[in-house]
Short mmCIF file of C-alpha atoms in Angstrom, two decimals:
data_model
loop_
_atom_site.label_atom_id
_atom_site.label_comp_id
_atom_site.label_asym_id
_atom_site.label_seq_id
_atom_site.Cartn_x
_atom_site.Cartn_y
_atom_site.Cartn_z
CA ALA A 1 -0.10 -0.15 -0.44
CA GLN A 2 1.61 3.79 -0.64
CA LYS A 3 1.23 6.10 2.37
CA VAL A 4 2.96 9.02 2.88
CA THR A 5 4.15 10.11 6.43
CA GLN A 6 4.78 13.75 7.60
CA ALA A 7 5.84 12.98 11.07
CA GLN A 8 7.04 16.90 12.45
CA THR A 9 2.40 17.90 13.48
CA GLU A 10 3.56 21.45 13.81
CA ILE A 11 6.80 23.03 13.36
CA SER A 12 7.62 27.15 14.84
CA VAL A 13 10.62 28.49 14.39
CA VAL A 14 12.07 33.09 13.43
CA GLU A 15 12.60 34.80 11.22
CA LYS A 16 15.59 33.84 8.39
CA GLU A 17 16.62 30.56 10.52
CA ASP A 18 16.44 27.53 8.16
CA VAL A 19 14.25 24.65 9.12
CA THR A 20 13.89 21.47 7.10
CA LEU A 21 10.16 19.16 6.47
CA ASP A 22 10.12 15.40 6.04
CA CYS A 23 8.70 13.55 4.56
CA VAL A 24 8.72 9.57 4.24
CA TYR A 25 6.65 6.98 1.69
CA GLU A 26 6.12 3.97 1.54
CA THR A 27 5.00 2.17 -2.92
CA ARG A 28 6.03 -0.91 -4.16
CA ASP A 29 5.98 0.86 -7.91
CA THR A 30 8.89 1.95 -9.37
CA THR A 31 8.11 4.56 -10.55
CA TYR A 32 6.41 7.42 -9.07
CA TYR A 33 6.40 10.66 -8.26
CA LEU A 34 6.36 12.99 -5.58
CA PHE A 35 5.32 16.01 -4.66
CA TRP A 36 4.75 19.28 -2.21
CA TYR A 37 2.18 21.49 -2.00
CA LYS A 38 1.95 24.75 0.32
CA GLN A 39 -1.81 25.52 1.80
CA PRO A 40 -1.44 28.86 3.11
CA PRO A 41 -4.02 30.19 5.34
CA SER A 42 -6.62 31.96 2.21
CA GLY A 43 -6.96 27.75 2.23
CA GLU A 44 -5.36 27.36 -1.78
CA LEU A 45 -2.72 23.99 -1.96
CA VAL A 46 -0.22 25.56 -4.18
CA PHE A 47 2.04 23.58 -5.97
CA LEU A 48 6.02 23.63 -5.37
CA ILE A 49 8.05 20.64 -6.91
CA ARG A 50 7.25 17.18 -8.71
CA ARG A 51 9.90 14.59 -8.20
CA ASN A 52 10.43 11.58 -10.77
CA SER A 53 11.04 8.25 -9.11
CA PHE A 54 14.14 8.34 -11.98
CA ASP A 55 15.82 11.66 -10.72
CA GLU A 56 17.54 11.19 -7.64
CA GLN A 57 19.35 14.84 -7.93
CA ASN A 58 18.94 17.54 -5.87
CA GLU A 59 16.87 20.65 -6.63
CA ILE A 60 16.68 24.41 -5.49
CA SER A 61 14.44 26.86 -6.27
CA GLY A 62 15.17 30.52 -4.65
CA ARG A 63 15.33 29.95 -0.62
CA TYR A 64 13.72 26.37 -1.67
CA SER A 65 15.65 22.59 -1.66
CA TRP A 66 14.68 19.45 -1.88
CA ASN A 67 16.03 16.62 -0.58
CA PHE A 68 15.29 12.94 -2.70
CA GLN A 69 16.57 9.95 -0.88
CA LYS A 70 15.40 6.51 -2.37
CA SER A 71 17.78 4.55 0.05
CA THR A 72 15.04 5.80 2.60
CA SER A 73 12.49 6.54 1.04
CA SER A 74 12.63 10.37 2.06
CA PHE A 75 11.83 13.34 0.60
CA ASN A 76 12.82 16.91 2.42
CA PHE A 77 12.29 19.97 2.08
CA THR A 78 14.44 22.52 2.93
CA ILE A 79 13.87 26.12 3.69
CA THR A 80 15.88 28.41 3.53
CA ALA A 81 16.99 32.25 6.17
CA SER A 82 12.70 31.59 6.46
CA GLN A 83 9.83 34.49 6.08
CA VAL A 84 7.08 34.18 7.82
CA VAL A 85 5.18 34.63 4.80
CA ASP A 86 6.61 31.01 4.48
CA SER A 87 3.77 30.27 7.31
CA ALA A 88 1.72 27.48 6.02
CA VAL A 89 0.56 24.04 5.25
CA TYR A 90 2.89 22.38 3.76
CA PHE A 91 1.88 18.70 1.90
CA CYS A 92 4.31 15.78 0.81
CA ALA A 93 1.99 13.72 -1.40
CA LEU A 94 2.57 10.60 -3.87
CA SER A 95 1.71 9.40 -6.50
CA ASP A 96 -0.35 6.79 -8.60
CA PRO A 97 1.81 5.92 -11.61
CA ASN A 98 -1.54 4.12 -13.06
CA THR A 99 -4.49 6.61 -12.03
CA ASP A 100 -1.84 10.25 -11.42
CA LYS A 101 -3.96 10.11 -8.23
CA LEU A 102 -1.83 12.01 -4.90
CA ILE A 103 -1.12 10.24 -1.69
CA PHE A 104 -0.54 13.25 0.44
CA GLY A 105 0.68 13.14 4.03
CA THR A 106 -1.36 14.99 7.24
CA GLY A 107 0.49 18.11 6.33
CA THR A 108 3.26 19.54 8.01
CA ARG A 109 1.93 23.50 9.93
CA LEU A 110 5.32 25.80 9.80
CA GLN A 111 4.33 28.54 11.79
CA VAL A 112 7.63 31.88 10.86
CA PHE A 113 8.08 34.41 13.56
CA PRO A 114 9.30 38.14 12.90
CA GLY B 1 -10.78 28.79 -17.91
CA ALA B 2 -7.71 30.34 -16.84
CA GLY B 3 -7.69 28.13 -13.83
CA VAL B 4 -9.54 25.54 -12.03
CA SER B 5 -13.02 26.80 -11.15
CA GLN B 6 -15.75 25.61 -8.39
CA SER B 7 -18.49 26.54 -6.66
CA PRO B 8 -19.87 27.70 -4.62
CA ARG B 9 -16.88 29.04 -2.73
CA TYR B 10 -19.02 28.28 0.66
CA LYS B 11 -22.12 26.01 0.98
CA VAL B 12 -24.18 25.80 4.63
CA THR B 13 -26.57 22.67 3.79
CA LYS B 14 -28.83 21.39 6.80
CA ARG B 15 -28.44 17.25 6.89
CA GLY B 16 -30.69 15.88 4.43
CA GLN B 17 -30.88 17.75 2.13
CA ASP B 18 -28.30 17.49 -1.12
CA VAL B 19 -26.08 19.58 -2.71
CA ALA B 20 -24.47 19.76 -5.73
CA LEU B 21 -20.70 20.55 -6.00
CA ARG B 22 -19.38 22.01 -9.33
CA CYS B 23 -15.72 22.33 -11.23
CA ASP B 24 -14.73 24.00 -14.30
CA PRO B 25 -11.62 22.66 -15.08
CA ILE B 26 -9.23 24.57 -16.72
CA SER B 27 -9.74 24.36 -20.79
CA GLY B 28 -8.49 21.61 -22.84
CA HIS B 29 -6.87 19.43 -19.65
CA VAL B 30 -8.78 15.89 -20.36
CA SER B 31 -8.63 14.96 -16.45
CA LEU B 32 -10.31 15.91 -13.75
CA TYR B 33 -9.67 14.30 -9.66
CA TRP B 34 -12.19 15.17 -7.02
CA TYR B 35 -10.30 15.76 -3.49
CA ARG B 36 -11.86 16.00 0.40
CA GLN B 37 -10.01 17.63 2.68
CA ALA B 38 -11.81 17.25 6.93
CA LEU B 39 -9.75 19.97 8.47
CA GLY B 40 -6.10 19.56 9.36
CA GLN B 41 -5.81 16.37 7.06
CA GLY B 42 -4.37 15.98 4.08
CA PRO B 43 -6.82 16.45 0.84
CA GLU B 44 -8.18 12.78 0.14
CA PHE B 45 -8.97 10.97 -3.29
CA LEU B 46 -12.17 10.42 -4.23
CA THR B 47 -13.00 10.01 -8.26
CA TYR B 48 -11.61 10.95 -11.84
CA PHE B 49 -12.40 11.60 -14.99
CA ASN B 50 -10.71 11.34 -17.94
CA TYR B 51 -12.73 13.28 -20.50
CA GLU B 52 -16.53 11.76 -19.63
CA ALA B 53 -15.74 8.71 -18.13
CA GLN B 54 -14.93 7.91 -14.60
CA GLN B 55 -11.83 5.80 -14.00
CA ASP B 56 -12.36 5.81 -11.26
CA LYS B 57 -14.44 5.95 -7.83
CA SER B 58 -12.48 3.98 -5.09
CA GLY B 59 -12.81 7.17 -3.04
CA LEU B 60 -16.20 7.75 -2.88
CA PRO B 61 -16.96 6.40 0.95
CA ASN B 62 -20.25 5.50 0.14
CA ASP B 63 -23.06 5.67 -2.22
CA ARG B 64 -25.09 8.89 -1.11
CA PHE B 65 -21.75 10.43 -3.16
CA SER B 66 -21.15 10.70 -6.77
CA ALA B 67 -20.05 12.30 -9.98
CA GLU B 68 -19.72 12.73 -13.53
CA ARG B 69 -18.49 15.05 -16.23
CA PRO B 70 -20.82 14.51 -18.95
CA GLU B 71 -19.86 16.16 -22.10
CA GLY B 72 -15.99 15.70 -20.85
CA SER B 73 -15.37 19.43 -19.00
CA ILE B 74 -17.46 20.46 -16.50
CA SER B 75 -17.95 18.40 -13.86
CA THR B 76 -20.27 18.16 -10.44
CA LEU B 77 -20.18 15.64 -7.37
CA THR B 78 -23.27 14.78 -5.61
CA ILE B 79 -24.20 14.06 -2.30
CA GLN B 80 -27.32 13.04 -1.57
CA ARG B 81 -28.85 13.46 1.88
CA THR B 82 -26.25 15.31 3.33
CA GLU B 83 -24.80 13.91 7.09
CA GLN B 84 -22.66 16.41 9.37
CA ARG B 85 -19.55 14.45 8.67
CA ASP B 86 -19.64 14.99 5.58
CA SER B 87 -18.52 18.43 6.05
CA ALA B 88 -15.39 19.25 5.15
CA MET B 89 -13.69 21.43 1.94
CA TYR B 90 -13.77 19.75 -1.55
CA ARG B 91 -10.96 20.04 -3.89
CA CYS B 92 -11.11 19.34 -8.21
CA ALA B 93 -8.41 19.03 -9.64
CA SER B 94 -7.47 19.47 -13.57
CA SER B 95 -4.81 17.91 -15.93
CA SER B 96 -3.30 18.24 -19.43
CA ARG B 97 -3.69 13.89 -19.51
CA GLN B 98 -3.40 10.74 -17.67
CA GLY B 99 0.55 10.17 -16.47
CA ARG B 100 1.22 14.05 -16.29
CA ALA B 101 1.65 14.69 -12.57
CA GLY B 102 0.64 17.77 -11.21
CA TYR B 103 -2.34 19.51 -11.38
CA THR B 104 -3.51 22.53 -10.42
CA PHE B 105 -5.87 22.58 -7.50
CA GLY B 106 -8.84 24.56 -7.62
CA SER B 107 -10.40 26.87 -4.59
CA GLY B 108 -12.00 24.45 -3.37
CA THR B 109 -16.17 24.34 -1.68
CA ARG B 110 -16.39 24.63 1.95
CA LEU B 111 -19.29 22.57 2.70
CA THR B 112 -20.77 22.34 6.39
CA VAL B 113 -23.80 20.65 6.99
CA VAL B 114 -25.51 21.25 10.37
#
């Protein structure tokens, strides 16, 4: 069965701190995608990144970076020099390669204080 | 349209009433997905369509829930005889082609059953 675990329910940091959000997944599929979505207080789901299971290169986008490690089935997300606007719930998700439906984790609430 | 549009944005209904939630996907998008997100949880898959064909409805919780997409564009999720436990955010997403993971979510419909 497919499963996504985000063990951190809530994280609080002070502005400019670096913060890493953990994501561990389970799947028997050899081909799959991993995602991160941001849900700000306004409620919408904002796509951040999609990673193919065959591509283990880490990715950096501005202050955001992602560390994909197949050996540990993890896809962690780091925000460098956090800002108050980063405050949101962040969801990690895994796709079913046959149907494209997403299996979401329970989310991590990040609060960045000024 | 420019994005995935859902209506109504908010719906309050009395227990026992039927409700219909509408999703207007991005123009030309083949695949359309419905998810439900309870408070404090990640979105959970309900059903999806390719064109007008419902490919998977395994996530629909019971037979009070149904969905259709008769012309392969707009979709309606119907909940009959609503119960309080149906209260949640209902989200729709569309993608250009199955297998092209990373679809766009709409803003959702917040359903409250009183």
